[in-house]
């Protein structure tokens, strides 16, 4: 991860806000350590608290950002809402983003504020797997790793140029070697030469998930978590599904529920379900009661468009 | 803080959950470092997510806890609610608690579950200031610090046995020496000998705050934060105050609002104010509209009883 950050342009003395969660997921602490390791001052702002984060950003003249890209845009929009003159120039110069798909329009939006945006592909088990160079058209694979692109069902390696699951072998960590670790992420290997001069192969971005697991606001959500939350309401709920959409740069999670016949006390139920979903997914969703959830629907319906 | 933890009974190999926030406040990372430093395995669970924390606690057979005491009790109650047999014995053995007043009844409640509870007095600027020994009747002052008990208004040292503001001088940190740093916390110095054999003086617990700043759910709340939140609604709000109460072991924050004559759209207003209060204090409160806030009320009215 130090290499990731250094390649992205982070340098000793930079003041960097790390907006990944330090709680229950390793991203926050991993990147905090890496960021301190290259001599930056790391400000552990974590998730949420947008208004306080904006004050921190302005007050400390923060010039580096680590987190999901959409949250950086939310911070800038909040700054403008609070009357900061972002046209005069933000102190923010460089962002290392990970954890969600970066759309070309969002990258351009951030570039327009004078921010260099570099993507990284990071997992809890492996740390930094791959990172963008200034060419910004794919992520160079970390030297320590051996990567295969495989059929997600059979696990067999696929021919060059195929979309498949990223499978990683890593002997660099002696305490925790990993052999053919299936990340569940879909990508394509790019074996071509890169104009930046780096010779390692690239991953052409992350194209989605091999299974039904979906990443919402940077957090994995598995159908099982939805079922778990719904299980406490088995007397009331006939069917449940989650619909993921995107409003501007923000993921929206709607929990659709088809109730059993004659269920009453809907307001109380909505509050209770919202709470369970939050406990189970760590995300705030909006519960709506629908007449019918179509037969054969996916438990998590991803309707986001990545323009 | 390593001394704090070691004195409390934490030992290498312990598996410790750290429930202080790692975001925007230093407590989480300070104690994480200290805990790793003595050889414990630290699980950064942070705040909230009670259900996931309970699963973590049971799944990893966690035996050490760091955080506010009331949250530990909340976790145990949630465990019971989820069907865990806590009578058969919890894996939890030792808790270092800080950040809120530990009532004798809460300590006894936790002891009844077989958990040793040791208090510490920790501040963002100084780290560990004082910690309890097995006598559990006051906190020994850290060797590095010089402490005075002073009049909060004049700053003059008070005679032995007086309640006053804890004022700390610390030369141990070369980069950040502090001379007569007023903590804002009220306590009494105990110069008597301790049966535990330690010779450093003790602080007889923390008796409250020197100013109106109040600690709710372990977070400082200043009247200014309430005014800031209210400022956005100057057309609607006549008066505002926060009332702090305690339900069981949990702090409750009620935001009382006296509206201006003829203000409508109360539901929307409630939601908007709730959100502003949350942004400003990082705490979830409940807004209620009252007919009148008495003349001369404090901005933060602390009605908690510490039995």
Coordinates of C-alpha atoms in Angstrom, one line a residue:
Chain A
X1 CA 0.0 0.0 0.0
X2 CA 2.9 2.4 0.5
X3 CA 3.9 1.8 -3.1
X4 CA 0.2 2.4 -4.1
X5 CA 0.2 5.7 -2.3
X6 CA 3.7 6.8 -3.5
X7 CA 2.8 5.9 -7.1
X8 CA -0.4 7.9 -6.8
X9 CA 1.6 10.9 -5.9
X10 CA 1.5 11.1 -2.1
X11 CA 4.7 12.5 -0.6
X12 CA 6.2 13.1 2.9
X13 CA 4.5 16.1 4.5
X14 CA 1.2 15.8 2.7
X15 CA -1.8 16.1 5.0
X16 CA -4.1 13.3 4.1
X17 CA -7.6 12.5 5.3
X18 CA -8.4 8.8 5.4
X19 CA -12.2 8.4 5.0
X20 CA -12.2 4.6 5.1
X21 CA -13.7 3.1 8.2
X22 CA -11.2 2.1 10.9
X23 CA -13.9 0.0 12.6
X24 CA -14.5 -3.7 11.9
X25 CA -12.9 -3.4 8.4
X26 CA -9.2 -3.3 7.9
X27 CA -9.1 -0.6 5.1
X28 CA -8.8 2.3 7.5
X29 CA -5.9 1.1 9.6
X30 CA -4.1 -0.5 6.6
X31 CA -4.0 2.8 4.7
X32 CA -3.4 4.8 7.9
X33 CA -0.2 2.8 8.5
X34 CA 0.9 3.0 4.9
X35 CA 0.2 6.7 4.8
X36 CA 2.2 7.4 8.0
X37 CA 4.9 5.0 6.6
X38 CA 5.7 7.3 3.7
X39 CA 5.8 10.3 6.0
X40 CA 2.3 11.9 5.4
X41 CA 0.3 13.3 8.3
X42 CA -2.8 11.1 8.4
X43 CA -6.1 12.5 9.7
X44 CA -8.4 9.6 10.5
X45 CA -11.7 11.1 9.6
X46 CA -13.5 7.8 8.8
X47 CA -17.0 7.5 7.5
X48 CA -20.0 9.9 7.8
X49 CA -20.0 13.2 9.7
X50 CA -19.8 15.0 6.4
X51 CA -20.1 18.5 7.9
X52 CA -17.3 17.9 10.4
X53 CA -15.1 16.4 7.6
X54 CA -15.6 19.5 5.5
X55 CA -14.5 21.7 8.4
X56 CA -11.5 19.5 8.9
X57 CA -10.7 19.6 5.2
X58 CA -10.8 23.4 5.1
X59 CA -9.3 24.0 8.5
X60 CA -6.2 21.8 8.1
X61 CA -5.8 22.6 4.4
X62 CA -5.8 18.9 3.6
X63 CA -4.2 18.1 0.2
X64 CA -4.7 14.3 0.1
X65 CA -7.8 12.1 0.1
X66 CA -8.1 8.4 0.7
X67 CA -11.6 6.7 0.3
X68 CA -14.4 6.0 -2.1
X69 CA -14.5 8.5 -4.9
X70 CA -18.2 9.4 -4.5
X71 CA -17.7 10.5 -0.9
X72 CA -15.0 13.0 -2.0
X73 CA -17.5 14.6 -4.4
X74 CA -20.1 14.7 -1.6
X75 CA -17.6 16.5 0.6
X76 CA -16.9 19.1 -2.1
X77 CA -20.6 19.6 -2.8
X78 CA -21.2 20.0 1.0
X79 CA -18.3 22.6 1.0
X80 CA -20.1 24.6 -1.6
X81 CA -23.4 24.3 0.2
X82 CA -21.7 25.7 3.3
X83 CA -20.4 28.7 1.3
X84 CA -16.8 27.8 0.6
X85 CA -15.5 29.2 -2.7
X86 CA -14.3 26.0 -4.4
X87 CA -13.7 27.8 -7.7
X88 CA -10.9 29.7 -6.1
X89 CA -9.1 26.4 -5.7
X90 CA -9.3 23.6 -3.1
X91 CA -6.3 22.6 -1.1
X92 CA -7.1 19.1 -2.2
X93 CA -4.6 17.9 -4.8
X94 CA -4.5 14.1 -5.0
X95 CA -7.0 11.3 -4.2
X96 CA -6.4 7.6 -3.9
X97 CA -9.7 6.0 -4.4
X98 CA -10.9 2.4 -4.0
X99 CA -13.8 0.4 -2.9
X100 CA -16.3 1.3 -5.6
X101 CA -16.4 1.7 -9.4
X102 CA -15.1 5.1 -10.5
X103 CA -17.2 6.3 -13.4
X104 CA -15.5 8.4 -16.1
X105 CA -17.9 11.3 -15.4
X106 CA -17.1 11.3 -11.6
X107 CA -13.4 11.2 -12.4
X108 CA -13.8 14.1 -14.7
X109 CA -15.9 16.0 -12.2
X110 CA -13.1 15.6 -9.6
X111 CA -10.4 16.5 -12.2
X112 CA -12.3 19.7 -12.8
X113 CA -11.7 20.7 -9.2
X114 CA -8.0 20.3 -9.9
X115 CA -7.8 16.9 -8.1
X116 CA -5.7 14.1 -9.5
X117 CA -7.6 10.8 -9.0
X118 CA -5.8 7.5 -9.0
X119 CA -7.6 4.2 -8.5
X120 CA -6.4 1.3 -6.5
X121 CA -7.6 -2.2 -6.1
X122 CA -7.3 -3.2 -2.4
X123 CA -8.7 -6.2 -0.6
X124 CA -8.8 -7.0 3.1
X125 CA -6.8 -10.2 2.7
X126 CA -4.1 -8.9 0.3
X127 CA -3.8 -5.2 0.9
X128 CA -2.9 -3.4 -2.3
X129 CA -3.3 -5.6 -5.4
X130 CA -3.1 -3.1 -8.2
X131 CA -2.9 0.6 -8.8
X132 CA -3.2 3.2 -11.6
X133 CA -0.3 4.9 -13.2
X134 CA -0.5 8.4 -14.8
X135 CA -1.9 6.8 -17.9
X136 CA -5.1 6.1 -16.0
X137 CA -6.2 3.3 -18.2
X138 CA -5.9 0.2 -16.0
X139 CA -4.2 -0.8 -12.7
X140 CA -0.7 -2.2 -12.6
X141 CA -0.4 -5.4 -10.6
X142 CA 1.7 -5.3 -7.5
X143 CA 5.1 -7.1 -8.0
X144 CA 4.6 -9.5 -5.2
X145 CA 1.5 -11.1 -6.6
X146 CA 0.7 -13.8 -9.2
X147 CA -2.7 -13.2 -10.8
X148 CA -4.9 -15.4 -12.9
X149 CA -8.2 -14.6 -14.5
X150 CA -10.5 -17.6 -14.0
X151 CA -13.9 -18.9 -14.7
X152 CA -15.8 -18.1 -11.5
X153 CA -17.6 -21.4 -11.5
X154 CA -14.9 -23.9 -12.5
X155 CA -11.9 -22.0 -11.2
X156 CA -10.1 -22.8 -14.5
X157 CA -7.8 -20.0 -16.0
X158 CA -9.4 -18.3 -19.0
X159 CA -7.6 -17.3 -22.3
X160 CA -6.0 -13.9 -22.5
X161 CA -8.5 -11.0 -22.9
X162 CA -11.3 -12.8 -21.1
X163 CA -13.4 -11.3 -18.3
X164 CA -13.2 -13.5 -15.3
X165 CA -12.6 -13.7 -11.5
X166 CA -9.3 -12.3 -10.3
X167 CA -7.5 -15.1 -8.5
X168 CA -4.4 -14.2 -6.6
X169 CA -1.4 -16.1 -5.3
X170 CA 0.7 -14.3 -2.7
X171 CA 3.8 -15.7 -1.0
X172 CA 5.1 -12.3 0.1
X173 CA 3.4 -12.5 3.5
X174 CA 5.2 -15.3 5.4
X175 CA 2.6 -15.5 8.2
X176 CA -0.3 -15.6 5.8
X177 CA 0.5 -16.9 2.4
X178 CA -2.4 -17.2 0.0
X179 CA -2.6 -19.7 -2.9
X180 CA -5.2 -19.1 -5.6
X181 CA -7.3 -16.8 -3.5
X182 CA -10.5 -16.1 -5.3
X183 CA -11.3 -12.4 -4.8
X184 CA -14.8 -12.6 -6.3
X185 CA -14.1 -9.5 -8.4
X186 CA -14.3 -9.6 -12.2
X187 CA -11.7 -8.1 -14.4
X188 CA -9.6 -8.5 -17.6
X189 CA -5.8 -8.8 -17.7
X190 CA -4.0 -6.4 -20.0
X191 CA -0.6 -7.8 -21.0
X192 CA 0.3 -4.9 -23.3
X193 CA 3.1 -2.4 -22.7
X194 CA 2.2 0.7 -20.8
X195 CA 3.3 4.1 -21.9
X196 CA 4.2 4.9 -18.3
X197 CA 7.2 2.6 -18.6
X198 CA 6.1 0.2 -15.8
X199 CA 6.4 -3.4 -17.0
X200 CA 3.9 -5.1 -14.8
X201 CA 0.6 -6.3 -16.4
X202 CA -2.5 -4.3 -15.7
X203 CA -6.0 -5.1 -14.6
X204 CA -8.5 -3.2 -16.8
X205 CA -10.6 -2.0 -13.9
X206 CA -13.0 -4.0 -11.8
X207 CA -16.1 -5.0 -13.8
X208 CA -18.3 -6.2 -11.0
X209 CA -18.7 -9.2 -8.7
X210 CA -18.5 -12.9 -9.6
X211 CA -21.3 -13.8 -7.3
X212 CA -24.3 -11.9 -6.2
X213 CA -22.5 -10.0 -3.5
X214 CA -22.8 -6.3 -4.3
X215 CA -20.8 -3.3 -3.1
X216 CA -23.0 -0.5 -1.9
X217 CA -21.3 2.7 -0.6
X218 CA -18.1 0.7 -0.6
X219 CA -19.5 -2.0 1.7
X220 CA -20.1 -5.6 0.6
X221 CA -23.7 -6.6 0.9
X222 CA -24.5 -10.3 0.6
X223 CA -28.1 -11.6 0.0
X224 CA -27.6 -13.6 3.3
X225 CA -27.4 -10.3 5.3
X226 CA -30.8 -9.3 3.8
X227 CA -32.3 -12.7 4.7
X228 CA -30.9 -12.5 8.2
X229 CA -32.5 -9.1 8.8
X230 CA -35.8 -10.3 7.3
X231 CA -35.8 -13.5 9.4
X232 CA -36.9 -11.6 12.5
X233 CA -40.1 -10.6 10.7
X234 CA -41.0 -13.9 9.3
X235 CA -44.6 -13.4 10.4
X236 CA -45.0 -10.2 8.5
X237 CA -42.7 -10.4 5.4
X238 CA -43.6 -12.5 2.4
X239 CA -40.7 -11.4 0.2
X240 CA -37.9 -9.0 0.5
X241 CA -35.3 -7.6 -2.0
X242 CA -32.8 -4.8 -2.1
X243 CA -32.7 -2.4 -5.1
X244 CA -29.5 -0.4 -5.6
X245 CA -29.6 2.8 -7.5
X246 CA -27.5 5.8 -7.8
X247 CA -28.5 9.4 -7.2
X248 CA -25.8 11.7 -8.6
X249 CA -22.6 10.1 -7.1
X250 CA -24.3 8.5 -4.1
X251 CA -25.5 4.8 -3.9
X252 CA -29.1 4.5 -2.7
X253 CA -30.3 1.3 -1.1
X254 CA -34.0 0.7 -1.2
X255 CA -35.4 -2.3 0.7
X256 CA -38.6 -3.5 -1.1
X257 CA -40.9 -5.6 1.0
X258 CA -44.0 -7.6 0.0
X259 CA -46.0 -8.1 3.2
X260 CA -48.1 -11.1 4.1
X261 CA -51.9 -10.6 3.9
X262 CA -53.4 -8.5 6.6
X263 CA -50.3 -7.2 8.3
X264 CA -50.9 -4.0 10.3
X265 CA -48.8 -1.5 12.2
X266 CA -46.8 -0.6 9.1
X267 CA -45.0 2.4 10.5
X268 CA -43.6 0.6 13.5
X269 CA -42.6 -2.3 11.2
X270 CA -40.8 0.1 8.8
X271 CA -38.7 1.5 11.7
X272 CA -37.9 -1.9 13.0
X273 CA -36.9 -3.3 9.6
X274 CA -34.8 -0.2 8.8
X275 CA -33.0 -0.8 12.1
X276 CA -32.4 -4.5 11.4
X277 CA -31.1 -3.8 7.9
X278 CA -28.8 -1.3 9.3
X279 CA -27.5 -3.7 12.0
X280 CA -27.0 -6.4 9.4
X281 CA -25.5 -4.4 6.6
X282 CA -24.0 -1.3 8.4
X283 CA -25.9 0.7 5.7
X284 CA -28.8 3.0 6.0
X285 CA -31.5 1.9 3.6
X286 CA -35.1 3.1 2.9
X287 CA -37.8 0.5 3.4
X288 CA -40.8 0.6 1.0
X289 CA -43.7 -1.7 1.0
X290 CA -44.6 -2.9 -2.5
X291 CA -47.6 -4.8 -3.8
X292 CA -45.6 -7.5 -5.3
X293 CA -41.9 -8.5 -5.8
X294 CA -41.7 -10.2 -9.2
X295 CA -41.1 -14.0 -9.2
X296 CA -37.5 -14.8 -9.8
X297 CA -36.1 -11.5 -8.7
X298 CA -32.6 -11.3 -7.4
X299 CA -32.2 -10.7 -3.7
X300 CA -30.0 -7.7 -4.6
X301 CA -31.0 -5.9 -7.8
X302 CA -28.2 -3.6 -8.9
X303 CA -29.7 -0.9 -11.1
X304 CA -26.8 1.4 -11.0
X305 CA -25.5 2.8 -14.3
X306 CA -21.8 3.6 -14.6
X307 CA -21.6 6.1 -17.3
Chain B
X1 CA -1.5 4.0 28.2
X2 CA 0.5 0.8 28.1
X3 CA 1.0 1.1 31.8
X4 CA -2.7 1.8 32.2
X5 CA -3.6 -1.4 30.4
X6 CA -1.0 -3.6 32.0
X7 CA -2.0 -2.4 35.5
X8 CA -5.6 -3.1 34.7
X9 CA -4.6 -6.7 33.9
X10 CA -4.2 -6.9 30.1
X11 CA -1.5 -9.3 29.1
X12 CA 0.2 -10.5 25.9
X13 CA -2.1 -12.8 23.9
X14 CA -5.3 -11.3 25.2
X15 CA -7.9 -10.7 22.5
X16 CA -9.2 -7.2 23.1
X17 CA -12.1 -5.3 21.5
X18 CA -11.5 -1.6 21.4
X19 CA -14.9 0.1 21.2
X20 CA -13.6 3.7 21.2
X21 CA -14.0 5.6 17.9
X22 CA -11.0 5.6 15.7
X23 CA -12.5 8.4 13.6
X24 CA -12.0 12.1 14.4
X25 CA -11.1 11.4 18.0
X26 CA -7.7 10.0 19.1
X27 CA -9.0 7.5 21.8
X28 CA -9.4 4.6 19.4
X29 CA -5.9 4.8 17.8
X30 CA -4.1 5.7 21.1
X31 CA -5.5 2.6 22.8
X32 CA -5.1 0.4 19.8
X33 CA -1.4 1.3 19.7
X34 CA -1.0 0.7 23.4
X35 CA -2.9 -2.5 23.3
X36 CA -0.7 -3.9 20.5
X37 CA 2.3 -2.5 22.3
X38 CA 1.8 -4.9 25.2
X39 CA 1.2 -7.8 22.9
X40 CA -2.5 -8.1 22.8
X41 CA -4.5 -8.8 19.7
X42 CA -6.6 -5.7 19.2
X43 CA -10.0 -5.9 17.4
X44 CA -11.0 -2.4 16.3
X45 CA -14.7 -2.7 16.7
X46 CA -15.4 1.0 17.2
X47 CA -18.7 2.5 18.1
X48 CA -22.2 1.3 17.2
X49 CA -23.0 -1.8 15.2
X50 CA -24.1 -3.6 18.5
X51 CA -25.2 -6.8 16.9
X52 CA -22.0 -7.2 14.8
X53 CA -20.0 -6.5 17.9
X54 CA -21.8 -9.2 19.9
X55 CA -21.1 -11.7 17.1
X56 CA -17.4 -10.6 17.1
X57 CA -17.2 -10.9 20.9
X58 CA -18.7 -14.4 20.9
X59 CA -17.0 -15.6 17.7
X60 CA -13.5 -14.6 18.6
X61 CA -13.8 -15.4 22.3
X62 CA -12.8 -11.9 23.2
X63 CA -11.5 -11.6 26.8
X64 CA -10.7 -7.9 27.1
X65 CA -12.8 -4.8 26.6
X66 CA -11.8 -1.1 26.1
X67 CA -14.5 1.5 26.0
X68 CA -17.2 3.3 27.9
X69 CA -18.7 1.0 30.6
X70 CA -22.3 1.4 29.6
X71 CA -21.6 0.1 26.1
X72 CA -20.1 -3.1 27.6
X73 CA -23.4 -3.7 29.5
X74 CA -25.4 -2.9 26.3
X75 CA -23.3 -5.6 24.5
X76 CA -24.0 -8.2 27.2
X77 CA -27.7 -7.4 27.2
X78 CA -27.8 -7.7 23.5
X79 CA -26.0 -11.1 23.8
X80 CA -28.8 -12.3 26.1
X81 CA -31.4 -10.9 23.8
X82 CA -29.9 -12.9 20.9
X83 CA -30.0 -16.1 23.0
X84 CA -26.5 -16.4 24.3
X85 CA -26.2 -18.1 27.7
X86 CA -24.3 -15.5 29.6
X87 CA -24.8 -17.3 32.9
X88 CA -22.6 -20.1 31.7
X89 CA -19.8 -17.6 31.6
X90 CA -18.6 -15.0 29.2
X91 CA -15.2 -15.1 27.6
X92 CA -14.9 -11.5 28.7
X93 CA -12.6 -11.2 31.8
X94 CA -11.3 -7.7 32.0
X95 CA -12.5 -4.2 31.0
X96 CA -10.6 -0.9 30.9
X97 CA -13.3 1.7 31.0
X98 CA -13.0 5.5 30.5
X99 CA -14.9 8.4 29.0
X100 CA -17.9 8.4 31.2
X101 CA -18.7 8.2 35.0
X102 CA -18.8 4.6 36.1
X103 CA -21.7 4.2 38.6
X104 CA -21.2 1.7 41.5
X105 CA -24.3 -0.2 40.3
X106 CA -23.0 -0.6 36.8
X107 CA -19.6 -1.8 38.1
X108 CA -21.4 -4.3 40.3
X109 CA -23.5 -5.4 37.3
X110 CA -20.5 -6.1 35.2
X111 CA -18.6 -7.8 38.1
X112 CA -21.6 -10.1 38.4
X113 CA -20.8 -11.3 34.9
X114 CA -17.3 -12.2 36.1
X115 CA -15.7 -9.1 34.6
X116 CA -13.0 -7.1 36.4
X117 CA -13.7 -3.4 35.6
X118 CA -10.9 -0.9 36.0
X119 CA -11.3 2.8 35.3
X120 CA -8.9 5.1 33.6
X121 CA -8.8 8.8 33.2
X122 CA -7.6 9.5 29.6
X123 CA -7.6 12.8 27.7
X124 CA -6.8 13.5 24.0
X125 CA -4.0 15.8 24.9
X126 CA -2.3 13.8 27.6
X127 CA -3.2 10.1 27.0
X128 CA -3.4 8.2 30.2
X129 CA -3.6 10.5 33.2
X130 CA -4.6 8.1 36.0
X131 CA -5.8 4.6 36.5
X132 CA -7.3 2.4 39.1
X133 CA -5.5 -0.3 41.0
X134 CA -7.1 -3.4 42.5
X135 CA -8.4 -1.4 45.4
X136 CA -10.8 0.3 43.0
X137 CA -11.2 3.4 45.1
X138 CA -9.5 6.1 43.1
X139 CA -7.1 6.4 40.2
X140 CA -3.3 6.6 40.6
X141 CA -1.7 9.4 38.8
X142 CA 0.7 8.6 36.1
X143 CA 4.4 9.1 37.2
X144 CA 5.2 11.5 34.4
X145 CA 2.6 14.1 35.4
X146 CA 2.4 16.9 37.9
X147 CA -1.2 17.5 38.9
X148 CA -2.8 20.4 40.8
X149 CA -6.4 20.8 41.8
X150 CA -7.4 24.3 41.1
X151 CA -10.3 26.8 41.3
X152 CA -11.8 26.6 37.8
X153 CA -12.4 30.4 37.7
X154 CA -9.2 31.8 39.1
X155 CA -6.8 28.9 38.3
X156 CA -5.4 29.1 41.8
X157 CA -4.4 25.8 43.5
X158 CA -6.9 24.8 46.2
X159 CA -6.1 23.3 49.6
X160 CA -5.8 19.5 50.0
X161 CA -9.2 17.7 49.9
X162 CA -11.0 20.3 47.8
X163 CA -12.9 19.6 44.7
X164 CA -11.5 21.5 41.8
X165 CA -10.4 21.4 38.2
X166 CA -7.6 18.9 37.4
X167 CA -4.7 20.9 36.0
X168 CA -1.8 18.9 34.5
X169 CA 1.8 19.7 33.7
X170 CA 3.6 17.2 31.5
X171 CA 7.2 17.5 30.3
X172 CA 7.4 13.8 29.3
X173 CA 6.4 14.5 25.7
X174 CA 9.3 16.5 24.2
X175 CA 7.4 17.5 21.1
X176 CA 4.3 18.6 23.0
X177 CA 5.0 19.7 26.5
X178 CA 2.1 21.0 28.4
X179 CA 2.3 23.4 31.3
X180 CA -0.7 23.8 33.7
X181 CA -3.1 22.4 31.1
X182 CA -6.7 22.8 32.5
X183 CA -8.6 19.6 31.7
X184 CA -12.0 21.0 32.6
X185 CA -12.6 17.9 34.7
X186 CA -13.5 18.1 38.4
X187 CA -11.8 15.8 41.0
X188 CA -10.3 15.6 44.4
X189 CA -6.7 14.6 45.2
X190 CA -6.2 11.7 47.6
X191 CA -2.7 11.9 49.2
X192 CA -3.2 9.0 51.5
X193 CA -1.3 5.7 51.2
X194 CA -2.9 3.0 49.1
X195 CA -3.2 -0.6 50.2
X196 CA -2.1 -1.7 46.8
X197 CA 1.4 -0.5 47.6
X198 CA 1.6 2.0 44.8
X199 CA 2.9 5.3 46.1
X200 CA 1.6 7.8 43.6
X201 CA -1.3 10.0 44.7
X202 CA -4.8 9.2 43.5
X203 CA -7.7 11.1 41.9
X204 CA -10.9 10.3 43.6
X205 CA -12.8 9.8 40.4
X206 CA -14.1 12.4 38.1
X207 CA -16.9 14.5 39.5
X208 CA -18.1 16.4 36.5
X209 CA -17.0 19.2 34.3
X210 CA -15.7 22.6 35.4
X211 CA -17.7 24.4 32.7
X212 CA -20.9 23.6 31.0
X213 CA -19.4 21.1 28.6
X214 CA -21.1 17.8 29.2
X215 CA -20.1 14.3 28.3
X216 CA -22.9 12.4 26.6
X217 CA -22.3 8.8 25.5
X218 CA -18.6 9.5 26.0
X219 CA -18.5 12.6 23.6
X220 CA -18.1 16.1 24.8
X221 CA -21.0 18.4 23.9
X222 CA -20.5 22.1 24.2
X223 CA -23.4 24.6 24.3
X224 CA -21.8 26.2 21.3
X225 CA -22.5 23.1 19.2
X226 CA -26.2 23.3 20.1
X227 CA -26.3 27.0 19.2
X228 CA -24.6 26.2 15.9
X229 CA -27.2 23.6 15.0
X230 CA -30.0 26.0 16.0
X231 CA -28.5 28.9 14.0
X232 CA -29.7 27.4 10.7
X233 CA -33.3 27.6 12.0
X234 CA -33.3 31.1 13.4
X235 CA -36.6 31.9 11.8
X236 CA -38.3 29.0 13.5
X237 CA -36.6 28.5 16.9
X238 CA -37.2 30.8 19.8
X239 CA -35.2 28.8 22.4
X240 CA -33.4 25.5 22.4
X241 CA -31.8 23.4 25.1
X242 CA -30.5 19.9 25.6
X243 CA -31.7 17.7 28.4
X244 CA -29.5 14.7 29.3
X245 CA -31.0 11.8 31.1
X246 CA -30.1 8.2 31.6
X247 CA -32.3 5.2 30.7
X248 CA -30.7 2.1 32.4
X249 CA -27.1 2.4 31.4
X250 CA -27.6 4.5 28.3
X251 CA -27.4 8.3 28.1
X252 CA -30.4 9.9 26.4
X253 CA -30.1 13.3 24.7
X254 CA -33.4 15.2 24.3
X255 CA -33.4 18.4 22.4
X256 CA -36.1 20.7 23.7
X257 CA -37.3 23.4 21.3
X258 CA -39.6 26.4 21.9
X259 CA -40.8 27.5 18.5
X260 CA -41.6 31.0 17.4
X261 CA -45.3 31.9 17.1
X262 CA -47.1 30.4 14.2
X263 CA -44.3 28.1 12.9
X264 CA -45.7 25.3 10.8
X265 CA -44.4 22.2 9.1
X266 CA -43.2 20.7 12.4
X267 CA -42.5 17.2 11.1
X268 CA -40.0 18.3 8.4
X269 CA -38.5 20.7 10.9
X270 CA -38.0 17.9 13.4
X271 CA -36.2 15.8 10.9
X272 CA -34.0 18.7 9.8
X273 CA -33.1 19.7 13.3
X274 CA -32.3 16.1 14.3
X275 CA -29.9 16.0 11.4
X276 CA -28.2 19.2 12.2
X277 CA -27.8 18.2 15.9
X278 CA -26.3 14.9 14.7
X279 CA -23.9 16.7 12.4
X280 CA -22.9 19.1 15.1
X281 CA -22.6 16.8 18.0
X282 CA -22.1 13.4 16.3
X283 CA -24.8 12.2 18.6
X284 CA -28.3 11.0 17.9
X285 CA -30.8 13.1 19.9
X286 CA -34.6 13.3 20.1
X287 CA -36.1 16.6 19.3
X288 CA -39.3 17.6 21.1
X289 CA -41.3 20.8 20.8
X290 CA -42.2 22.2 24.2
X291 CA -44.5 25.1 25.1
X292 CA -41.8 27.0 27.0
X293 CA -38.2 26.6 28.1
X294 CA -37.9 28.3 31.5
X295 CA -36.0 31.6 31.7
X296 CA -32.4 31.1 32.8
X297 CA -32.2 27.4 31.8
X298 CA -28.8 26.0 31.1
X299 CA -28.2 25.2 27.4
X300 CA -27.3 21.7 28.5
X301 CA -29.3 20.4 31.4
X302 CA -27.7 17.3 32.9
X303 CA -30.4 15.4 34.8
X304 CA -28.5 12.1 35.0
X305 CA -28.3 10.4 38.4
X306 CA -25.1 8.4 39.2
X307 CA -26.3 6.0 41.8

